[in-house]
Amino acid sequence: MVRSQSNSSAAGRATFWGWFFILLGCVSFLGFFFAAVVSKLLPLSENPIISAVQQDRYYCFLVPLTLPILIVAVYFHWLSMKLFKHA
């Protein structure tokens, strides 16, 4: 009986951390989307933080410049799995 409580507790923790990381990813994506796209479409603000985000040009180029590196990383991952499988 103690063993089943331990398994259910471990499953509950795993479920919690799974949802936590999914929500963290969603919040990060929404924050980036606001900084890169939505803030440029809003009228200028007097708030210094929002004004700095609106005038920033770094995040506009972050995703387009990251995509080629992501493609290379995915290719090397695929290649390493093929080499491991046939070694």
PDB file of N, CA and C in Angstrom, residues 22-62:
ATOM      1  N   ILE A  22       4.830  23.872 -19.338  1.00  0.00           N
ATOM      2  CA  ILE A  22       3.972  24.280 -20.454  1.00  0.00           C
ATOM      3  C   ILE A  22       3.504  25.717 -20.252  1.00  0.00           C
ATOM      4  N   LEU A  23       3.058  26.061 -19.051  1.00  0.00           N
ATOM      5  CA  LEU A  23       2.611  27.434 -18.776  1.00  0.00           C
ATOM      6  C   LEU A  23       3.766  28.420 -18.857  1.00  0.00           C
ATOM      7  N   LEU A  24       4.945  28.027 -18.385  1.00  0.00           N
ATOM      8  CA  LEU A  24       6.116  28.894 -18.474  1.00  0.00           C
ATOM      9  C   LEU A  24       6.464  29.173 -19.934  1.00  0.00           C
ATOM     10  N   GLY A  25       6.381  28.164 -20.778  1.00  0.00           N
ATOM     11  CA  GLY A  25       6.639  28.354 -22.207  1.00  0.00           C
ATOM     12  C   GLY A  25       5.612  29.271 -22.853  1.00  0.00           C
ATOM     13  N   CYS A  26       4.341  29.108 -22.470  1.00  0.00           N
ATOM     14  CA  CYS A  26       3.287  29.967 -23.020  1.00  0.00           C
ATOM     15  C   CYS A  26       3.483  31.422 -22.604  1.00  0.00           C
ATOM     16  N   VAL A  27       3.804  31.651 -21.339  1.00  0.00           N
ATOM     17  CA  VAL A  27       4.028  33.015 -20.854  1.00  0.00           C
ATOM     18  C   VAL A  27       5.246  33.628 -21.545  1.00  0.00           C
ATOM     19  N   SER A  28       6.314  32.849 -21.719  1.00  0.00           N
ATOM     20  CA  SER A  28       7.499  33.356 -22.411  1.00  0.00           C
ATOM     21  C   SER A  28       7.186  33.712 -23.855  1.00  0.00           C
ATOM     22  N   PHE A  29       6.415  32.856 -24.534  1.00  0.00           N
ATOM     23  CA  PHE A  29       6.047  33.138 -25.917  1.00  0.00           C
ATOM     24  C   PHE A  29       5.210  34.404 -26.015  1.00  0.00           C
ATOM     25  N   LEU A  30       4.240  34.558 -25.130  1.00  0.00           N
ATOM     26  CA  LEU A  30       3.394  35.750 -25.174  1.00  0.00           C
ATOM     27  C   LEU A  30       4.202  37.016 -24.881  1.00  0.00           C
ATOM     28  N   GLY A  31       5.135  36.926 -23.945  1.00  0.00           N
ATOM     29  CA  GLY A  31       5.994  38.081 -23.658  1.00  0.00           C
ATOM     30  C   GLY A  31       6.851  38.451 -24.854  1.00  0.00           C
ATOM     31  N   PHE A  32       7.450  37.449 -25.506  1.00  0.00           N
ATOM     32  CA  PHE A  32       8.244  37.728 -26.693  1.00  0.00           C
ATOM     33  C   PHE A  32       7.375  38.288 -27.812  1.00  0.00           C
ATOM     34  N   PHE A  33       6.195  37.705 -28.021  1.00  0.00           N
ATOM     35  CA  PHE A  33       5.305  38.173 -29.088  1.00  0.00           C
ATOM     36  C   PHE A  33       4.909  39.625 -28.847  1.00  0.00           C
ATOM     37  N   PHE A  34       4.644  39.984 -27.586  1.00  0.00           N
ATOM     38  CA  PHE A  34       4.311  41.379 -27.280  1.00  0.00           C
ATOM     39  C   PHE A  34       5.495  42.287 -27.587  1.00  0.00           C
ATOM     40  N   ALA A  35       6.699  41.864 -27.158  1.00  0.00           N
ATOM     41  CA  ALA A  35       7.879  42.707 -27.367  1.00  0.00           C
ATOM     42  C   ALA A  35       8.234  42.835 -28.843  1.00  0.00           C
ATOM     43  N   ALA A  36       8.057  41.775 -29.609  1.00  0.00           N
ATOM     44  CA  ALA A  36       8.499  41.795 -30.999  1.00  0.00           C
ATOM     45  C   ALA A  36       7.458  42.354 -31.961  1.00  0.00           C
ATOM     46  N   VAL A  37       6.161  42.153 -31.676  1.00  0.00           N
ATOM     47  CA  VAL A  37       5.151  42.517 -32.663  1.00  0.00           C
ATOM     48  C   VAL A  37       4.152  43.534 -32.130  1.00  0.00           C
ATOM     49  N   VAL A  38       3.474  43.205 -31.057  1.00  0.00           N
ATOM     50  CA  VAL A  38       2.354  44.019 -30.589  1.00  0.00           C
ATOM     51  C   VAL A  38       2.813  45.400 -30.134  1.00  0.00           C
ATOM     52  N   SER A  39       3.941  45.481 -29.448  1.00  0.00           N
ATOM     53  CA  SER A  39       4.381  46.783 -28.940  1.00  0.00           C
ATOM     54  C   SER A  39       4.707  47.760 -30.066  1.00  0.00           C
ATOM     55  N   LYS A  40       5.094  47.250 -31.230  1.00  0.00           N
ATOM     56  CA  LYS A  40       5.390  48.136 -32.367  1.00  0.00           C
ATOM     57  C   LYS A  40       4.113  48.706 -32.978  1.00  0.00           C
ATOM     58  N   LEU A  41       2.994  48.024 -32.773  1.00  0.00           N
ATOM     59  CA  LEU A  41       1.732  48.476 -33.361  1.00  0.00           C
ATOM     60  C   LEU A  41       0.979  49.454 -32.453  1.00  0.00           C
ATOM     61  N   LEU A  42       1.347  49.519 -31.193  1.00  0.00           N
ATOM     62  CA  LEU A  42       0.676  50.406 -30.244  1.00  0.00           C
ATOM     63  C   LEU A  42       1.190  51.832 -30.393  1.00  0.00           C
ATOM     64  N   PRO A  43       0.387  52.831 -29.997  1.00  0.00           N
ATOM     65  CA  PRO A  43       0.896  54.212 -30.040  1.00  0.00           C
ATOM     66  C   PRO A  43       2.002  54.395 -29.000  1.00  0.00           C
ATOM     67  N   LEU A  44       2.823  55.414 -29.217  1.00  0.00           N
ATOM     68  CA  LEU A  44       3.934  55.664 -28.294  1.00  0.00           C
ATOM     69  C   LEU A  44       3.413  55.901 -26.881  1.00  0.00           C
ATOM     70  N   SER A  45       4.171  55.393 -25.922  1.00  0.00           N
ATOM     71  CA  SER A  45       3.767  55.469 -24.523  1.00  0.00           C
ATOM     72  C   SER A  45       4.704  56.385 -23.757  1.00  0.00           C
ATOM     73  N   GLU A  46       4.203  56.948 -22.667  1.00  0.00           N
ATOM     74  CA  GLU A  46       5.046  57.777 -21.804  1.00  0.00           C
ATOM     75  C   GLU A  46       5.737  56.951 -20.730  1.00  0.00           C
ATOM     76  N   ASN A  47       5.331  55.694 -20.579  1.00  0.00           N
ATOM     77  CA  ASN A  47       5.973  54.797 -19.630  1.00  0.00           C
ATOM     78  C   ASN A  47       7.362  54.440 -20.169  1.00  0.00           C
ATOM     79  N   PRO A  48       8.433  54.668 -19.387  1.00  0.00           N
ATOM     80  CA  PRO A  48       9.779  54.435 -19.928  1.00  0.00           C
ATOM     81  C   PRO A  48      10.062  52.977 -20.274  1.00  0.00           C
ATOM     82  N   ILE A  49       9.479  52.028 -19.546  1.00  0.00           N
ATOM     83  CA  ILE A  49       9.730  50.616 -19.836  1.00  0.00           C
ATOM     84  C   ILE A  49       9.050  50.218 -21.145  1.00  0.00           C
ATOM     85  N   ILE A  50       7.789  50.594 -21.303  1.00  0.00           N
ATOM     86  CA  ILE A  50       7.071  50.262 -22.538  1.00  0.00           C
ATOM     87  C   ILE A  50       7.682  51.003 -23.720  1.00  0.00           C
ATOM     88  N   SER A  51       8.108  52.225 -23.504  1.00  0.00           N
ATOM     89  CA  SER A  51       8.752  52.987 -24.570  1.00  0.00           C
ATOM     90  C   SER A  51      10.060  52.324 -25.003  1.00  0.00           C
ATOM     91  N   ALA A  52      10.835  51.807 -24.046  1.00  0.00           N
ATOM     92  CA  ALA A  52      12.082  51.116 -24.389  1.00  0.00           C
ATOM     93  C   ALA A  52      11.803  49.841 -25.180  1.00  0.00           C
ATOM     94  N   VAL A  53      10.759  49.114 -24.821  1.00  0.00           N
ATOM     95  CA  VAL A  53      10.394  47.899 -25.558  1.00  0.00           C
ATOM     96  C   VAL A  53       9.933  48.256 -26.967  1.00  0.00           C
ATOM     97  N   GLN A  54       9.194  49.359 -27.107  1.00  0.00           N
ATOM     98  CA  GLN A  54       8.710  49.763 -28.429  1.00  0.00           C
ATOM     99  C   GLN A  54       9.848  50.182 -29.347  1.00  0.00           C
ATOM    100  N   GLN A  55      10.869  50.791 -28.807  1.00  0.00           N
ATOM    101  CA  GLN A  55      11.967  51.289 -29.624  1.00  0.00           C
ATOM    102  C   GLN A  55      13.086  50.274 -29.809  1.00  0.00           C
ATOM    103  N   ASP A  56      12.998  49.128 -29.157  1.00  0.00           N
ATOM    104  CA  ASP A  56      14.032  48.106 -29.248  1.00  0.00           C
ATOM    105  C   ASP A  56      13.951  47.386 -30.586  1.00  0.00           C
ATOM    106  N   ARG A  57      15.082  47.127 -31.196  1.00  0.00           N
ATOM    107  CA  ARG A  57      15.107  46.432 -32.476  1.00  0.00           C
ATOM    108  C   ARG A  57      15.723  45.039 -32.358  1.00  0.00           C
ATOM    109  N   TYR A  58      16.195  44.654 -31.199  1.00  0.00           N
ATOM    110  CA  TYR A  58      16.852  43.359 -31.028  1.00  0.00           C
ATOM    111  C   TYR A  58      15.881  42.208 -31.232  1.00  0.00           C
ATOM    112  N   TYR A  59      14.732  42.242 -30.586  1.00  0.00           N
ATOM    113  CA  TYR A  59      13.805  41.123 -30.627  1.00  0.00           C
ATOM    114  C   TYR A  59      13.150  40.953 -31.992  1.00  0.00           C
ATOM    115  N   CYS A  60      13.088  41.993 -32.787  1.00  0.00           N
ATOM    116  CA  CYS A  60      12.534  41.863 -34.133  1.00  0.00           C
ATOM    117  C   CYS A  60      13.399  40.948 -34.999  1.00  0.00           C
ATOM    118  N   PHE A  61      14.701  40.931 -34.741  1.00  0.00           N
ATOM    119  CA  PHE A  61      15.617  40.126 -35.536  1.00  0.00           C
ATOM    120  C   PHE A  61      15.994  38.816 -34.871  1.00  0.00           C
ATOM    121  N   LEU A  62      15.561  38.598 -33.645  1.00  0.00           N
ATOM    122  CA  LEU A  62      15.972  37.411 -32.903  1.00  0.00           C
ATOM    123  C   LEU A  62      15.478  36.122 -33.551  1.00  0.00           C
TER     124      LEU A  62
END
